[in-house]
Coordinates of C-alpha atoms and ligand atoms in Angstrom, one line a residue:
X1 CA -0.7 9.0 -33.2
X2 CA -1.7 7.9 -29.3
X3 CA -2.0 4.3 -30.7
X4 CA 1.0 4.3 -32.5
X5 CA 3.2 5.5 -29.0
X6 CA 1.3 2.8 -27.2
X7 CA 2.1 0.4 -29.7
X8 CA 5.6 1.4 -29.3
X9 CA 5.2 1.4 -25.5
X10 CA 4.1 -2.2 -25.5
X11 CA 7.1 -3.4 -27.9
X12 CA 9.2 -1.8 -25.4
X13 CA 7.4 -2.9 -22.1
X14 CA 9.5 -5.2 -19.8
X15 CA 8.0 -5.3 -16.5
X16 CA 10.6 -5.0 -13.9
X17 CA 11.2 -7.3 -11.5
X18 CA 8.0 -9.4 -12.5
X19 CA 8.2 -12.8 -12.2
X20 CA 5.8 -14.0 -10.2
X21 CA 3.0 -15.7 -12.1
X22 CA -0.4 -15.0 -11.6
X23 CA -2.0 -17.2 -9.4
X24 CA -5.0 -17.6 -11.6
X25 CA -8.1 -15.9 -10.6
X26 CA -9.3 -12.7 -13.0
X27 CA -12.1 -10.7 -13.3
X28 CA -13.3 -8.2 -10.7
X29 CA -14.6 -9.8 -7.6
X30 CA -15.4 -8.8 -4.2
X31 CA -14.3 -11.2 -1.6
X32 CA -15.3 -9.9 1.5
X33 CA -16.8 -12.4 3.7
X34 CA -19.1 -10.1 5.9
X35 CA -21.3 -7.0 5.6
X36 CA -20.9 -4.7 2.8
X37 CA -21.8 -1.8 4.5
X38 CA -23.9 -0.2 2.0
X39 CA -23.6 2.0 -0.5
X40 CA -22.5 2.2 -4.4
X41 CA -20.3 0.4 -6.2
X42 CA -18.5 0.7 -9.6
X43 CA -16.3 0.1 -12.0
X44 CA -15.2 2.7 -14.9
X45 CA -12.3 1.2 -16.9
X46 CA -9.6 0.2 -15.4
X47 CA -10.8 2.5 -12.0
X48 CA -12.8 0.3 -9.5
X49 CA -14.5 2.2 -6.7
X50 CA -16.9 2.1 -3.4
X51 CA -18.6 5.5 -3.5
X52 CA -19.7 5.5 0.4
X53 CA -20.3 3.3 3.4
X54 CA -20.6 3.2 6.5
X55 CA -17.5 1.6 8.9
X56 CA -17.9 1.6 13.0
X57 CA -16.9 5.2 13.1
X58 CA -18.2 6.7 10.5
X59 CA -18.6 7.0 6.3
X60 CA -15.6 5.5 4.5
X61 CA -15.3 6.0 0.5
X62 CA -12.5 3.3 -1.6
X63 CA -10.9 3.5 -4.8
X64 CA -8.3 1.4 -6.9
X65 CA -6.9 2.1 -10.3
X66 CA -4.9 -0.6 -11.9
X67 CA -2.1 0.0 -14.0
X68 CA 0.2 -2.9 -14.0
X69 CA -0.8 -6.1 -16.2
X70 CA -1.9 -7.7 -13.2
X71 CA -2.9 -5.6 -10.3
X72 CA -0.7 -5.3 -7.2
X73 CA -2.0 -3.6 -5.1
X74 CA -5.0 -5.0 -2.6
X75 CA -6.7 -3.5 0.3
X76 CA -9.2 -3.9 2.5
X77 CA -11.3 -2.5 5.5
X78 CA -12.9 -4.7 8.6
X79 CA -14.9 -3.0 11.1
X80 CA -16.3 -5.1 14.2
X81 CA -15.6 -5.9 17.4
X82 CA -12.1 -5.0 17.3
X83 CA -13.0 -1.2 16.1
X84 CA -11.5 -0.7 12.0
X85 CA -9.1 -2.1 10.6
X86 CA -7.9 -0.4 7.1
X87 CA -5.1 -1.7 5.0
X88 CA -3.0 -0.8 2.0
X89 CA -0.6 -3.7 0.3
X90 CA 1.2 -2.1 -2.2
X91 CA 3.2 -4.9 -3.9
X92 CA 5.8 -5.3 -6.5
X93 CA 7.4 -8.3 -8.3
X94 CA 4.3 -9.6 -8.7
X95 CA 1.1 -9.8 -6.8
X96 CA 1.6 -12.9 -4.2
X97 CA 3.1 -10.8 -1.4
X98 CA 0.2 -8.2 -1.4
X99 CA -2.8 -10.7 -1.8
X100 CA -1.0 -13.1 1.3
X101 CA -1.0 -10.0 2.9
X102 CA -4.7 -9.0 2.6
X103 CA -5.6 -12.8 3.0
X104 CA -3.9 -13.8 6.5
X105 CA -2.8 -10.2 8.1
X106 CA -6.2 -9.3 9.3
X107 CA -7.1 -12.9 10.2
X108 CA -3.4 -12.9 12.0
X109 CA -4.7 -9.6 14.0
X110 CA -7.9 -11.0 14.7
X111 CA -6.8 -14.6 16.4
X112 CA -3.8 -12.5 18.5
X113 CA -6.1 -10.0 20.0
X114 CA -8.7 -12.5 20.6
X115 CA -5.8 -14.2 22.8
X116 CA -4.9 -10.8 24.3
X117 CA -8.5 -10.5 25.9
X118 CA -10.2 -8.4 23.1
X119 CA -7.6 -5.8 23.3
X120 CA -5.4 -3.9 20.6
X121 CA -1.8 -2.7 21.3
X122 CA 0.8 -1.9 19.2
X123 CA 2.7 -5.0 20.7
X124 CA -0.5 -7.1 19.1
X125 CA -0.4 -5.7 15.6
X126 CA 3.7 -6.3 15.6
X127 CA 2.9 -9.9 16.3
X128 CA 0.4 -9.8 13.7
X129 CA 2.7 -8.4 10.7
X130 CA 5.6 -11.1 12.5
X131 CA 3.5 -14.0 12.0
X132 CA 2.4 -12.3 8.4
X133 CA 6.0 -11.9 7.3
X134 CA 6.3 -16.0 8.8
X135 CA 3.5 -17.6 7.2
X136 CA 4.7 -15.9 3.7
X137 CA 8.4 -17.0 4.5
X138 CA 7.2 -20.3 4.4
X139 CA 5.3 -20.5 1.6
X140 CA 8.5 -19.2 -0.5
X141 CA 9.8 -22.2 1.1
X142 CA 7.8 -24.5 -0.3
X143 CA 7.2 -23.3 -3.9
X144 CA 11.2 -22.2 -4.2
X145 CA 12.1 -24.8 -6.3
X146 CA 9.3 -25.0 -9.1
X147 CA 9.0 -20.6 -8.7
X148 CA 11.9 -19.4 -7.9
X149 CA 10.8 -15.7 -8.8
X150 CA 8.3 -15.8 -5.6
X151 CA 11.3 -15.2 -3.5
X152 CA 11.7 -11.6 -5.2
X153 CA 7.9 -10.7 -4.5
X154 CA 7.0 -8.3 -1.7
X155 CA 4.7 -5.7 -0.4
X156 CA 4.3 -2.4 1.5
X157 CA 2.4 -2.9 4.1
X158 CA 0.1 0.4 5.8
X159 CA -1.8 -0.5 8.5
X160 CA -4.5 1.8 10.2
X161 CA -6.5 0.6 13.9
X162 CA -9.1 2.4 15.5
X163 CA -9.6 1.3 18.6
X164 CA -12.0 2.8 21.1
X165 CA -10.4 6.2 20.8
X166 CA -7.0 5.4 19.9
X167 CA -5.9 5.7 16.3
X168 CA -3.1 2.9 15.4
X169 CA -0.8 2.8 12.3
X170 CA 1.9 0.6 11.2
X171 CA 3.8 0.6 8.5
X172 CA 6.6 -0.9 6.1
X173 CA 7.6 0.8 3.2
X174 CA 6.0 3.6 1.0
X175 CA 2.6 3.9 1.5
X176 CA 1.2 7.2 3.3
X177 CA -1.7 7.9 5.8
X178 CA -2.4 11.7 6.1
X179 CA -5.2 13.1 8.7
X180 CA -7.1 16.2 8.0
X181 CA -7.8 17.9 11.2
X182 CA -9.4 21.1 11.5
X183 CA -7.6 24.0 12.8
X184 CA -9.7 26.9 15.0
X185 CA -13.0 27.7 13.4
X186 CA -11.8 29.0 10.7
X187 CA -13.2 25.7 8.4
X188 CA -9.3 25.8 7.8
X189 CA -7.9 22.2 7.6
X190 CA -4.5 21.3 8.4
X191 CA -3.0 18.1 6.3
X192 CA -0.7 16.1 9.1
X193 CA 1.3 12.9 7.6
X194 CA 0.9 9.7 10.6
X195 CA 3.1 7.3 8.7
X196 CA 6.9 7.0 8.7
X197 CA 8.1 6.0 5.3
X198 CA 11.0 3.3 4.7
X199 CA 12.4 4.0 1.0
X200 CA 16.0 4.8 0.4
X201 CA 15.2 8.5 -1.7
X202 CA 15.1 9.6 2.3
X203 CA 18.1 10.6 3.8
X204 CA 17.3 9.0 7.3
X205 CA 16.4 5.6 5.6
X206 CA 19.9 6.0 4.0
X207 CA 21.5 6.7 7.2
X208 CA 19.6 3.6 8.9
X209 CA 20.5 1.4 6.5
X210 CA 24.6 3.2 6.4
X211 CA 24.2 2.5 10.3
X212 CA 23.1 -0.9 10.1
X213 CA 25.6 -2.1 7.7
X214 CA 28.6 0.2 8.4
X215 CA 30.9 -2.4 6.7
X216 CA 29.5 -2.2 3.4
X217 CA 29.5 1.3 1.3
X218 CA 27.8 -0.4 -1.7
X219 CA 24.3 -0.5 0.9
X220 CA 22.5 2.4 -0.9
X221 CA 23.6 2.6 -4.4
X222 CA 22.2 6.3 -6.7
X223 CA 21.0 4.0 -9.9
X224 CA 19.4 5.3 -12.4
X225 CA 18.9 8.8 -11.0
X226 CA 17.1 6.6 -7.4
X227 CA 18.5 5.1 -4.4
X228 CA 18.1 2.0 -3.9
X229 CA 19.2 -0.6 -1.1
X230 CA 22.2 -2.7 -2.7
X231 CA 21.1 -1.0 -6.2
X232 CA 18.0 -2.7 -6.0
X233 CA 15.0 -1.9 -4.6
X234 CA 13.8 1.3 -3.1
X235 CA 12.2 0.0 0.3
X236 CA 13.9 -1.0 2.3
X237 CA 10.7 -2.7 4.8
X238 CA 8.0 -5.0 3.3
X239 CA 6.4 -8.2 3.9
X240 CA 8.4 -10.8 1.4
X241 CA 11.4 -9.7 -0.5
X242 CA 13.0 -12.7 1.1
X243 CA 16.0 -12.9 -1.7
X244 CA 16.8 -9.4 0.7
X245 CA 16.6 -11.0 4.0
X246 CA 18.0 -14.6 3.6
X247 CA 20.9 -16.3 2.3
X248 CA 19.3 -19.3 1.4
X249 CA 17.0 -17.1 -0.6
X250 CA 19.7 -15.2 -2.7
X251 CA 21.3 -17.8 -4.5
X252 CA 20.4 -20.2 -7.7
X253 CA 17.4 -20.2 -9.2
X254 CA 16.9 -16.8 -8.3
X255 CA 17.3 -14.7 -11.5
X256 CA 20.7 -13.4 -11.7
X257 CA 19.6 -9.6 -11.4
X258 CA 18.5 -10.0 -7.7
X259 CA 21.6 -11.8 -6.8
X260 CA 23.8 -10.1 -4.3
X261 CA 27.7 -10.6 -5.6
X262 CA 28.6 -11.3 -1.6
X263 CA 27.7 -13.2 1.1
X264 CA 24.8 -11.4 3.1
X265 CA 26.2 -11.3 6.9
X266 CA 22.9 -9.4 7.9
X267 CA 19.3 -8.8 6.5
X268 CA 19.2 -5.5 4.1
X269 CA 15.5 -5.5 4.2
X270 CA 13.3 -6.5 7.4
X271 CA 9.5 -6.6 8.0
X272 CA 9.3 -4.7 11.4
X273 CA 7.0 -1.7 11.4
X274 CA 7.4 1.6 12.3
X275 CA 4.3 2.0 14.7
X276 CA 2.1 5.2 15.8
X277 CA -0.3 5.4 18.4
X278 CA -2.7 8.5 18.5
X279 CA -5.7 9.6 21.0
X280 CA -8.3 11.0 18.6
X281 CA -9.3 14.3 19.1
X282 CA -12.9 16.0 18.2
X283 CA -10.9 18.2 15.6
X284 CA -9.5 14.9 13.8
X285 CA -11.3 15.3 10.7
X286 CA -10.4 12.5 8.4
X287 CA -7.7 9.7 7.1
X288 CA -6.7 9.7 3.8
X289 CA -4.6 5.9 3.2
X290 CA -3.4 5.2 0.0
X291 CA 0.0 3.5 -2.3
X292 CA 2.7 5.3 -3.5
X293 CA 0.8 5.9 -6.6
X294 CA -1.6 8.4 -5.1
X295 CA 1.6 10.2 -3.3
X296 CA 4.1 10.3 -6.1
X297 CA 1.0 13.2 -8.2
X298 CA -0.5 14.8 -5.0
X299 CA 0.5 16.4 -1.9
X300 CA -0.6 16.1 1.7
X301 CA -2.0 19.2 1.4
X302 CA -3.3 18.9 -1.9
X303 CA -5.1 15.6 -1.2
X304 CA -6.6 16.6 2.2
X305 CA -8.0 19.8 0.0
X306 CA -9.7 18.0 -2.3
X307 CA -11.2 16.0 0.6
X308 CA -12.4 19.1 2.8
X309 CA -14.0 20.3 -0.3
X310 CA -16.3 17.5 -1.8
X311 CA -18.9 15.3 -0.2
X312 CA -18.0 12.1 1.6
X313 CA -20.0 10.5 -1.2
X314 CA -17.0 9.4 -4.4
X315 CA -13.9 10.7 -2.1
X316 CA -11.6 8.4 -3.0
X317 CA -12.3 8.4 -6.2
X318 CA -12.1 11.9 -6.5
X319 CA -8.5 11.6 -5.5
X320 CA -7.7 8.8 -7.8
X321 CA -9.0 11.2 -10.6
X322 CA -7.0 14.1 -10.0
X323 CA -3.8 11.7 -9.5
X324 CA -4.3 11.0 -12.8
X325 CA -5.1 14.3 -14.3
X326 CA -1.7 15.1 -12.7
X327 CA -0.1 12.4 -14.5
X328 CA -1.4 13.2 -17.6
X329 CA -1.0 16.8 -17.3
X330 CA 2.7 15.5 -16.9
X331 CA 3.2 13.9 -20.1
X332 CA 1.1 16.8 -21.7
X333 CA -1.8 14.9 -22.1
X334 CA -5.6 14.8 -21.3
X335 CA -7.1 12.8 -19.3
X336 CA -9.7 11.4 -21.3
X337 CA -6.1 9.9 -23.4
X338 CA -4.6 8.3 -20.5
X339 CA -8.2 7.1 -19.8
X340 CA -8.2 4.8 -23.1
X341 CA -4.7 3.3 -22.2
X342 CA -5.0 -0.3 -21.3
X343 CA -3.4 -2.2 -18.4
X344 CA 0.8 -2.7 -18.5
X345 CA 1.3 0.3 -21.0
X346 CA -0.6 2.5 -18.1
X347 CA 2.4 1.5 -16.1
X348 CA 4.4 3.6 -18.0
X349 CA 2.3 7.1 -17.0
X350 CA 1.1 6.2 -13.5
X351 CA 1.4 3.1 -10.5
X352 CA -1.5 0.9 -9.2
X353 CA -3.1 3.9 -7.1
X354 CA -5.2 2.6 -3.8
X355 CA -7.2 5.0 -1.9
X356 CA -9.4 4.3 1.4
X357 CA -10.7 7.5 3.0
X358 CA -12.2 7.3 6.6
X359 CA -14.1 9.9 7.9
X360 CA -14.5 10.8 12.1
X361 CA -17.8 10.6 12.9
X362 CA -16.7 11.7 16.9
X363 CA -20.2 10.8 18.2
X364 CA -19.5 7.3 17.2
X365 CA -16.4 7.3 18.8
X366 CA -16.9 8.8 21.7
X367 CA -19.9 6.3 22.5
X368 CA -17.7 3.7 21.7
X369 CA -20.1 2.1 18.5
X370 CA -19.4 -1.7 17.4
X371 CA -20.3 -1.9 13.9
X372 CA -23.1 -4.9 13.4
X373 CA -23.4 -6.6 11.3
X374 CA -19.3 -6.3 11.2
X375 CA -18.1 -4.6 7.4
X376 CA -15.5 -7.0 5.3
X377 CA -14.8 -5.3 2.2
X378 CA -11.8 -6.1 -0.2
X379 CA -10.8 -4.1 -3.2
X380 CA -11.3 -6.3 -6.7
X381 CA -8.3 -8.7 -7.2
X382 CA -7.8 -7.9 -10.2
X383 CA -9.9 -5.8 -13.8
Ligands
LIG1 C1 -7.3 20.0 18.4 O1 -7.9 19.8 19.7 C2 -7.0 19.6 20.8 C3 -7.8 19.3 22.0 O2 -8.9 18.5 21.8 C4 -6.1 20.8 20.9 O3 -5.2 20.6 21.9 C5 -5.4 21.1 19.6 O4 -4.7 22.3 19.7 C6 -6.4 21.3 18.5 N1 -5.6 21.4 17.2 C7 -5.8 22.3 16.3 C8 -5.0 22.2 15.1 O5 -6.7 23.1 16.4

């Protein structure tokens, strides 16, 4: 019976918006350059995860499910001189967006603050995600004419710094950072959201976009039962979608259904985050970062639970398994089903999910602890 619907589910699969062609590496790899940090690692399926490790500030735990034929989503944590550097790339039409992301943002961040004296300021990381956003403009550039659909490729883009005691997070699109901080002594724990999200189902990402483009009522279009800018897509910040932000882009070869019918007077999508400074405090607990896939089964509260409540050791993972007990709980199935689905038909029950837990070790912090050897660790490209 459950092969028969999947069966079914793959006749019917079209991947939307999926163009982009792989760029030709496979298998599971880890690419960091540096340290590792310690620690297990594993793979289970489809579900690739770091149990525990240790970062400048503390114990981290990663996980990744893939769903989609060819995983796009990519992360990565760096821990060194510069404090920690944690990020999320959740991409879509493909992965290019999200794996130039996690191959020059970091490396962008490290050469600007190294100009800046060694320091981190939310000025330095938006010059870091500008010269991201550049270097990714360019290459559609060049490879627009023999692969046109790399113009419609893009990623969400979370960002998280610490830096001596300052928290930093940027962000572009979707993606969610939630802190568990400790309330009283009551071994209560309080789930606080530290990321503004930029996707048109929110009313103040409709009015920002209404407000930017007062001339034109078609800017958020209800399709299909979502909002989406020009009827389109549903973020309306990322690194890439350049078919959203430039003419030249949104024209022949670019498949039909991501041409605009008018001209475009103005960007509809840009690549400037939303950025959040925060002074940690002892009672800051944890982060919990992860993609839209994580968010769209579990709440805050929910996910900063399930955290308080289980060892550091298999966090993550932990809360990519109970995203997917939700999503098969949806569909009124059991896990152990959805856990025999392959790639691409998975699509159909949940999104690549990417979790990176960091936990405040304040003892660390407060002394001010460079990690050495520094920590590079990269999720797998691809299962
Ligand atoms: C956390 O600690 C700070 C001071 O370090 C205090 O101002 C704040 O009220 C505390 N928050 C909670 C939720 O207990």
């Amino acid at each position: 019976m459950l092969q028969a619907l999947m069966n079914l589910l793959s006749l019917c699969w079209k991947p939307f918006g999926h163009g982009a062609a792989d760029i030709g590496v496979t298998g599971s790899s880890l690419s960091g350059g540096g340290g590792g940090g310690g620690g297990r690692e594993g793979k289970d399926g489809l579900l690739w995860f770091r149990d525990v490790g240790k970062y400048g500030s503390g114990d981290f735990s990663m996980a990744v499910v893939q769903a989609n034929q060819v995983l796009e989503d990519q992360s990565q944590i760096e821990s060194g001189p510069l404090g920690t550097f944690v990020g999320i790339y959740d991409g879509h039409g493909g992965p290019d967006a999200a794996r130039y992301t996690c191959d020059h943002l970091f490396r962008n961040f490290k050469a600007i603050s190294a100009e800046s004296g060694g320091v981190v300021t939310a000025e330095t990381i938006e010059r870091a995600f500008r010269q991201t956003e550049d270097g990714y403009t360019a290459l559609v550039s060049d490879l627009w004419s023999t692969r046109p659909p790399i113009a419609n490729a893009g990623s969400c883009c979370l960002v998280g710094v610490i830096f001596q005691q300052t928290l930093f997070v940027a962000n572009l699109g979707d993606s969610r950072v939630v802190l568990g901080k400790k309330v009283g002594n009551t071994g209560g724990m309080a789930a606080i959201q530290l990321s503004t999200e930029h996707n048109a189902n929110l009313e103040d990402i409709r009015n920002e976009l209404k407000g930017l483009h007062p001339n034109d009522p078609q800017v958020v279009v209800l399709k299909h039962g979502v909002w989406r800018v020009k009827g389109i897509i549903q973020v309306s910040r990322s690194i890439g979608d350049v078919y959203m932000k430039k003419e030249q882009f949104n024209c022949e070869p670019l498949n039909p259904k991501f041409r605009l019918p008018e001209p475009m007077n103005m960007p509809y999508m840009t690549a400037n985050p939303t950025i959040f400074s925060h002074p940690l405090q002892p009672n800051d607990s944890f982060l919990i970062f992860a993609s839209d896939g994580l968010w769209e089964h579990l709440s805050n509260e929910k996910a900063v639970d399930i955290v308080n409540s289980n060892p550091h050791v298999g966090s993550a993972k932990k809360l990519v398994k109970a995203a997917l007990h939700e999503a098969a709980k949806k569909r009124e199935m059991r896990y152990s089903d959805l856990h025999k689905i392959d790639k691409k038909v998975r699509r159909h029950f949940h999104d690549d999910i990417s979790v990176i837990v960091l936990f405040l070790n304040h003892d660390l912090i407060s002394r001010g602890t460079v990690l050495d050897p520094p920590l590079s660790i990269r999720s797998a490209l691809n299962h």
